[in-house]
Amino acid sequence: MTDALAELRALRAGDLPTHGGHTLAYVYDSGLSEVDEIAAAAHALASSANGLDPTAFPSLLRLENDLVGRAAGLLGGTAETVGTVTSGGTESCLLAVLAARDARPDITAPSIVLPDTAHAAFHKAAHLFGLRKIVVPVDAKTFRAVPDAMAAAIDESTVLVVASAPSYAHGVVDPIPEIAAAAAARGVRMHVDACIGGWVLPYFAKLGADVPPFDFRVPGVTSISVDLHKYAYCAKGVSVLLHANAELRRTHYFASAAWPGYTMLNPTLQSTRSGGPLAAAWAVVNHLGEDGYLRLAEVTREAVTRIRAGVETLPGLRVLGDPDSTLIAFATTGTADDGFDLFTVADEMKVRGWYVQPQFAHGDSPLNLHLTITAANHGSEAEFLADLTASVASAREAGPTSVDPDVAAFVAALDPETLTAEQFAGLLAAAGLVGDAGLPERMAPINALLATAAEPLRERLLLEFLGALYTP
């Protein structure tokens, strides 16, 4: 066992750091060491318990009901509010769509209405469950959903309307009251994706922030998703899907007695569910409590304010929209004086020990870098901004990243529907992604090449690359 653990530690040494605030995507760090210790101990106590049958493991039932009750209380729930603990935000969103679809068996070709900035999980849900997507453009400057346009998109086939609090890409809260009113007027369910903001925005409000209304206190909101493994600082993966009442939840439950085994009953997409993540989340939520979360929200808000102010004063950069929460996306000013690209800035930040997430241009949203700011960033804002300043200077010196015209033409000629293994191998070779060396240290040339590809082709190329990664 010692050798196996030593090998695992050696493998983990090559990962991005999950603590210390230097990885501004994917991970959520409270900065409190005891949180990890409590979560690990609780996980070990319950990891062998199986959430498949709550009558066999009633402790897990108690833990789940406690977490749902805590989330409902935070998000304006009533005595009728119910919920389900899931493996993450995507599963919560999938179940919200599934419940809406199955509640309307009379609609033969159901659709969902979502803003252009809605999380990709809803596109996945539409793909898996056979719904038509009605994607509505957002405001080009604020990146918020446009209520009138959302209302106009609702028709007789609509089973669910979606909005975000906040949207991931830009960190802005959609105008939930107006959108929810439009959905309610048509008798359609309204889901608020608060996976990222649901556990932190209420505490921001308690600290005096002007948080737009988004939860069950808004008439017409029928379901909300909130991830505990984000700003509740719980171990992955735990999310909660809340419904305004039990009738709304019933249609994402699954039962089957059509086989000779036990009657299968599932509240989620999974059957077997380890009690470990649930117990870890329960322990962390109870340990931190109201005062702990208020303090974490306070230091997070201070970090967001400082980093945003620093980015806004750095020549050549601009913050996209007016973020309401903990997420900041910034682009170049788009002038001829910029003289650098953000893919290079991201590489330079990695050299200096920071991971910032590139986001490709889409619609009115330009190429940008995305920051997920947590409590662990408090106290290191000046260091981050100094390194960002130096990274921009280095990117200016390097100049824009260019793509070989022949390679760009090769990419442009590819058809995502007919892409062959040979063509993909040729593209990997052209990009320098061959052999067992893994990804290059500098990703700017790769990202610049991907940016030249239309979105369907980029999807296909990355899927092929994913398949190559998951080949022993």
XYZ file of C-alpha atoms in Angstrom:
472
model
C 0.000 0.000 0.000
C 2.854 2.365 0.819
C 4.253 1.998 -2.696
C 0.842 2.651 -4.244
C 0.353 5.815 -2.192
C 3.848 7.001 -3.015
C 3.161 6.485 -6.707
C -0.133 8.347 -6.404
C 1.600 11.277 -4.706
C 4.154 11.348 -7.491
C 1.391 11.369 -10.117
C -0.484 14.148 -8.317
C 2.651 16.273 -8.335
C 2.049 16.903 -12.024
C -1.458 18.295 -11.484
C -2.514 21.889 -11.100
C -2.490 22.903 -7.412
C -5.898 22.589 -5.764
C -5.036 24.817 -2.811
C -3.502 28.236 -2.385
C -5.613 30.165 -4.874
C -3.254 29.789 -7.839
C -5.663 27.694 -9.934
C -8.484 30.063 -10.864
C -10.738 27.409 -12.420
C -12.077 23.958 -11.563
C -11.313 24.087 -7.821
C -12.786 25.998 -4.872
C -10.499 26.559 -1.920
C -11.705 27.942 1.397
C -8.130 28.452 2.552
C -9.008 26.623 5.779
C -6.974 23.460 6.285
C -9.401 21.959 8.777
C -12.133 21.869 6.110
C -10.168 19.273 4.126
C -9.458 17.272 7.269
C -13.102 17.190 8.323
C -14.265 16.303 4.813
C -11.735 13.470 4.506
C -12.677 11.991 7.869
C -16.404 12.161 7.136
C -15.882 10.714 3.657
C -14.017 7.748 5.142
C -16.827 7.104 7.621
C -19.511 6.850 4.940
C -17.755 5.933 1.686
C -18.852 2.291 1.850
C -22.523 3.170 2.443
C -24.739 3.052 -0.647
C -27.329 5.723 -1.340
C -29.189 3.353 -3.651
C -31.497 2.289 -0.808
C -32.244 4.924 1.865
C -34.047 2.329 3.998
C -30.854 0.288 4.235
C -28.704 3.314 5.036
C -30.975 5.763 6.868
C -27.997 7.872 7.929
C -27.554 8.968 4.303
C -31.237 9.869 4.096
C -30.835 12.089 7.133
C -27.710 13.736 5.728
C -29.397 14.409 2.372
C -32.527 15.880 3.923
C -30.379 18.089 6.145
C -28.420 19.449 3.180
C -31.559 20.013 1.117
C -33.158 21.849 4.025
C -30.090 24.030 4.446
C -30.013 24.900 0.744
C -33.748 25.602 0.665
C -33.477 27.921 3.650
C -30.641 29.808 2.011
C -32.538 30.213 -1.266
C -35.944 31.406 -0.090
C -37.618 28.031 0.060
C -40.892 27.346 1.841
C -42.247 24.415 3.808
C -43.176 22.835 0.458
C -39.690 23.068 -1.048
C -38.045 19.698 -1.689
C -34.794 18.654 -3.275
C -32.322 16.000 -4.318
C -28.583 15.742 -3.764
C -26.750 14.969 -7.002
C -23.182 14.360 -8.116
C -22.694 17.863 -9.503
C -24.184 20.795 -11.332
C -24.500 19.015 -14.647
C -26.571 16.230 -13.102
C -28.750 18.791 -11.313
C -29.378 20.613 -14.582
C -30.034 17.350 -16.431
C -32.639 16.351 -13.846
C -34.347 19.749 -14.025
C -34.744 19.291 -17.781
C -35.834 15.669 -17.429
C -38.466 16.562 -14.840
C -39.850 19.300 -17.077
C -39.970 17.052 -20.125
C -41.646 14.121 -18.388
C -44.210 16.372 -16.736
C -45.582 17.177 -20.201
C -46.133 13.866 -22.018
C -48.782 15.642 -24.086
C -46.067 17.602 -25.926
C -44.625 15.359 -28.609
C -41.686 17.591 -29.555
C -40.749 19.485 -26.364
C -38.315 22.399 -26.304
C -36.362 24.428 -23.784
C -35.710 28.156 -23.977
C -32.312 29.270 -22.799
C -30.102 32.324 -23.173
C -26.965 32.047 -25.248
C -24.950 32.164 -22.004
C -26.685 29.208 -20.326
C -24.332 26.465 -19.205
C -23.445 23.754 -21.704
C -25.115 21.255 -19.348
C -28.458 22.321 -20.815
C -27.229 21.584 -24.323
C -26.172 18.182 -23.031
C -29.617 17.664 -21.486
C -31.330 18.543 -24.755
C -29.051 16.123 -26.591
C -29.612 13.263 -24.145
C -33.337 13.708 -23.638
C -34.364 14.674 -27.155
C -35.497 18.254 -26.637
C -35.239 21.076 -29.118
C -33.134 24.034 -27.978
C -34.380 27.564 -28.528
C -31.258 29.629 -27.869
C -31.874 33.342 -27.354
C -29.095 35.938 -27.851
C -28.155 37.969 -24.783
C -27.445 41.680 -24.571
C -24.200 42.337 -26.452
C -22.768 44.616 -23.738
C -24.123 43.291 -20.439
C -24.226 39.613 -21.472
C -27.492 39.273 -19.554
C -30.533 37.546 -20.981
C -33.070 39.870 -22.601
C -36.506 39.298 -20.987
C -38.594 40.341 -23.989
C -36.605 38.082 -26.289
C -36.878 35.202 -23.847
C -40.631 35.716 -23.553
C -41.035 35.836 -27.330
C -39.200 32.512 -27.663
C -41.703 30.639 -25.461
C -44.256 28.699 -27.487
C -46.630 25.748 -27.176
C -43.723 23.278 -27.202
C -41.788 24.913 -24.352
C -41.476 22.814 -21.201
C -38.722 24.767 -19.439
C -37.191 28.235 -19.422
C -33.650 28.605 -18.078
C -31.709 31.561 -16.673
C -28.458 31.892 -14.719
C -27.407 33.305 -11.364
C -24.754 33.943 -12.454
C -23.779 32.745 -15.923
C -20.403 31.036 -15.874
C -18.797 32.843 -18.797
C -19.250 36.396 -17.511
C -20.420 36.129 -13.896
C -23.608 38.164 -14.379
C -27.073 37.388 -13.024
C -29.859 37.289 -15.584
C -33.043 39.351 -14.950
C -34.818 36.463 -13.224
C -38.058 38.221 -12.125
C -38.993 39.306 -15.638
C -38.099 35.966 -17.207
C -39.886 33.985 -14.496
C -43.005 36.133 -14.925
C -43.012 35.436 -18.663
C -42.669 31.698 -18.050
C -45.407 31.677 -15.414
C -47.753 33.576 -17.721
C -47.431 30.700 -20.208
C -47.667 27.992 -17.546
C -44.065 26.903 -18.119
C -41.501 25.830 -15.554
C -38.622 28.186 -14.785
C -35.208 26.877 -13.716
C -32.511 29.077 -12.219
C -29.012 27.713 -12.670
C -27.375 28.974 -9.482
C -24.787 26.208 -9.405
C -21.987 28.713 -8.852
C -23.803 31.600 -7.196
C -26.419 29.859 -5.091
C -24.292 29.390 -1.992
C -22.404 32.694 -2.108
C -24.819 35.337 -3.458
C -27.121 35.135 -0.397
C -24.126 35.847 1.829
C -23.011 38.688 -0.431
C -26.494 40.136 0.072
C -26.129 39.832 3.843
C -22.874 41.768 3.544
C -24.706 44.612 1.810
C -24.117 43.778 -1.851
C -26.845 44.707 -4.315
C -27.621 41.158 -5.438
C -30.349 40.866 -8.093
C -33.307 38.701 -6.990
C -32.984 35.159 -8.268
C -34.295 32.538 -5.822
C -37.657 31.110 -4.699
C -38.722 34.531 -3.443
C -39.171 35.398 -7.117
C -42.670 34.364 -8.283
C -42.522 31.838 -11.081
C -39.203 30.204 -10.161
C -39.920 26.475 -9.946
C -36.444 24.947 -9.522
C -32.908 25.979 -8.595
C -29.592 24.153 -8.826
C -26.777 24.958 -6.381
C -23.415 23.212 -6.107
C -22.044 22.573 -2.642
C -18.650 21.650 -4.059
C -18.266 25.233 -5.208
C -18.834 28.028 -2.684
C -19.998 25.756 0.134
C -16.377 24.553 -0.160
C -17.338 20.888 0.033
C -15.442 18.038 -1.566
C -16.480 17.079 -5.089
C -19.018 16.106 -6.140
C -22.143 17.336 -4.391
C -24.902 19.529 -5.798
C -28.513 20.117 -4.803
C -31.483 20.426 -7.131
C -34.371 22.175 -5.398
C -37.994 22.150 -6.549
C -40.700 24.463 -5.266
C -42.824 21.440 -4.360
C -42.843 17.634 -4.483
C -45.093 17.446 -7.536
C -42.480 19.255 -9.622
C -39.762 16.854 -8.478
C -41.666 13.614 -9.043
C -41.034 13.382 -12.768
C -37.260 13.064 -12.513
C -37.610 10.028 -10.244
C -37.257 6.638 -11.926
C -38.770 3.280 -10.990
C -38.604 -0.104 -12.674
C -40.062 -3.422 -11.576
C -39.768 -4.863 -15.102
C -37.069 -7.376 -14.302
C -36.613 -10.274 -11.846
C -34.360 -8.356 -9.440
C -35.170 -5.714 -6.857
C -37.472 -2.886 -7.886
C -35.120 -0.116 -8.909
C -35.921 3.295 -7.434
C -33.697 6.248 -8.349
C -34.070 9.927 -7.439
C -31.050 10.776 -9.621
C -29.451 9.534 -12.823
C -27.268 7.237 -10.756
C -28.227 4.089 -8.918
C -25.354 3.265 -6.599
C -24.142 6.410 -4.890
C -21.302 6.419 -2.386
C -22.185 8.049 0.906
C -18.708 9.563 1.051
C -19.267 12.863 -0.801
C -22.632 13.349 0.918
C -21.171 12.820 4.392
C -18.179 15.043 3.610
C -20.487 17.849 2.466
C -22.746 17.481 5.491
C -19.758 17.664 7.854
C -18.267 20.731 6.162
C -21.576 22.613 6.013
C -22.223 21.959 9.684
C -18.667 22.800 10.678
C -18.577 26.145 8.879
C -22.102 27.198 9.760
C -23.670 30.572 9.104
C -20.827 32.609 10.604
C -18.173 30.635 8.754
C -19.834 31.105 5.382
C -20.422 34.776 6.024
C -16.727 35.251 6.763
C -15.687 33.273 3.669
C -18.051 35.346 1.540
C -16.618 38.530 3.023
C -12.999 37.721 2.162
C -14.021 36.390 -1.260
C -15.898 39.590 -2.017
C -12.864 41.642 -1.002
C -10.649 39.555 -3.294
C -13.071 39.975 -6.201
C -13.193 43.734 -5.692
C -9.423 44.099 -5.565
C -8.699 41.854 -8.539
C -11.394 43.426 -10.666
C -10.118 46.934 -9.893
C -6.590 45.872 -10.768
C -7.618 44.315 -14.075
C -9.647 47.377 -15.025
C -6.654 49.676 -14.493
C -4.228 47.527 -16.491
C -3.675 49.055 -19.943
C -4.974 46.886 -22.753
C -7.517 44.927 -20.685
C -11.237 45.331 -19.997
C -13.674 43.401 -17.826
C -16.615 41.971 -19.758
C -20.017 43.010 -18.452
C -20.588 43.988 -14.832
C -19.999 40.815 -12.766
C -22.359 40.240 -9.832
C -20.589 37.368 -8.171
C -17.158 35.752 -7.973
C -16.378 35.265 -11.654
C -14.483 37.748 -13.813
C -13.850 37.522 -17.542
C -11.509 40.019 -19.171
C -10.598 40.662 -22.791
C -8.254 42.982 -24.613
C -9.556 46.442 -25.374
C -9.730 45.464 -29.030
C -7.674 48.395 -30.277
C -4.707 48.356 -32.626
C -2.508 49.375 -29.695
C -3.041 46.088 -27.844
C -0.361 44.213 -29.747
C -0.711 40.965 -27.794
C -3.060 38.049 -27.405
C -4.584 36.529 -24.321
C -3.519 32.973 -25.101
C 0.059 34.129 -24.570
C -0.955 35.932 -21.371
C -2.386 32.649 -20.079
C 0.886 30.862 -20.865
C 2.890 33.600 -19.149
C 0.675 33.373 -16.065
C 1.271 29.615 -15.931
C 5.017 30.214 -16.031
C 4.516 32.432 -12.989
C 2.504 29.783 -11.167
C -1.095 30.771 -11.975
C -3.730 28.985 -14.027
C -6.274 31.263 -15.725
C -8.861 29.785 -18.076
C -9.008 30.840 -21.753
C -12.493 31.175 -23.241
C -12.859 31.217 -27.020
C -14.850 33.916 -28.779
C -18.551 33.136 -29.172
C -21.156 35.479 -30.597
C -20.661 38.919 -29.054
C -18.307 37.553 -26.410
C -14.691 37.974 -27.522
C -11.730 35.781 -26.659
C -11.160 36.277 -22.944
C -9.532 34.928 -19.815
C -11.770 33.686 -17.015
C -11.102 33.888 -13.282
C -12.913 31.905 -10.603
C -12.071 33.740 -7.401
C -12.361 32.023 -4.018
C -11.606 32.792 -0.389
C -8.088 31.455 -0.913
C -7.308 34.393 -3.221
C -7.714 36.834 -0.337
C -4.337 38.225 0.606
C -2.576 37.389 -2.650
C -4.386 39.870 -4.894
C -1.352 42.136 -5.239
C 0.856 39.205 -6.210
C -1.675 38.044 -8.793
C -2.017 41.495 -10.323
C 1.742 42.017 -10.410
C 2.170 38.740 -12.260
C -0.693 39.605 -14.593
C 0.961 42.932 -15.371
C 4.248 41.179 -16.091
C 2.481 38.553 -18.203
C 0.811 41.192 -20.350
C 4.169 42.925 -20.801
C 5.770 39.633 -21.874
C 2.895 38.961 -24.270
C 3.314 42.423 -25.801
C 6.990 41.728 -26.299
C 6.242 38.360 -27.925
C 3.599 39.853 -30.201
C 0.435 38.189 -31.506
C 0.420 34.424 -31.888
C 0.337 33.516 -35.575
C -1.045 30.403 -37.216
C 0.760 28.961 -40.222
C -1.455 29.760 -43.248
C -1.073 26.232 -44.617
C -2.154 24.719 -41.296
C -5.063 27.155 -41.057
C -6.150 26.176 -44.560
C -5.876 22.504 -43.649
C -8.121 23.079 -40.619
C -10.603 25.126 -42.638
C -10.967 22.292 -45.135
C -11.874 19.703 -42.478
C -15.478 18.555 -42.224
C -16.480 17.673 -38.645
C -19.018 15.168 -39.949
C -16.466 13.233 -41.983
C -13.240 13.841 -40.055
C -11.071 10.719 -40.344
C -8.511 9.338 -37.933
C -5.821 10.073 -40.517
C -6.878 13.720 -40.801
C -6.903 14.084 -37.061
C -3.474 12.485 -36.790
C -2.227 14.942 -39.416
C -3.608 17.843 -37.408
C -1.944 16.570 -34.232
C 1.332 16.371 -36.088
C 0.905 19.883 -37.471
C 0.175 21.128 -33.958
C 3.159 19.300 -32.482
C 0.987 17.030 -30.358
C 2.670 13.731 -31.116
C 4.461 11.188 -28.989
C 4.075 10.591 -25.273
C 5.249 13.974 -24.089
C 1.711 15.221 -23.437
C 0.681 18.809 -23.881
C 3.364 21.379 -24.633
C 4.294 23.925 -22.009
C 3.025 26.692 -24.278
C -0.599 26.317 -25.318
C -0.972 29.630 -27.170
C -0.166 28.162 -30.611
C -2.621 25.282 -30.042
C -5.369 27.575 -28.794
C -4.783 30.019 -31.632
C -5.147 27.144 -34.092
C -8.352 25.946 -32.421
C -9.691 29.506 -32.534
C -9.538 29.412 -36.329
C -11.900 26.412 -36.402
C -15.657 26.835 -36.538
C -17.360 25.679 -33.339
C -18.647 22.322 -34.691
C -15.186 21.476 -35.958
C -13.558 22.562 -32.700
C -15.945 20.298 -30.814
C -15.069 17.344 -33.017
C -11.334 17.998 -32.830
C -11.401 18.207 -29.048
C -13.521 15.063 -28.810
C -10.967 13.231 -30.911
C -8.211 14.581 -28.708
C -10.127 13.475 -25.621
C -10.375 9.991 -27.061
C -6.631 9.984 -27.663
C -6.007 11.015 -24.052
C -8.176 8.197 -22.723
C -6.283 5.481 -24.569
C -4.024 3.327 -22.314
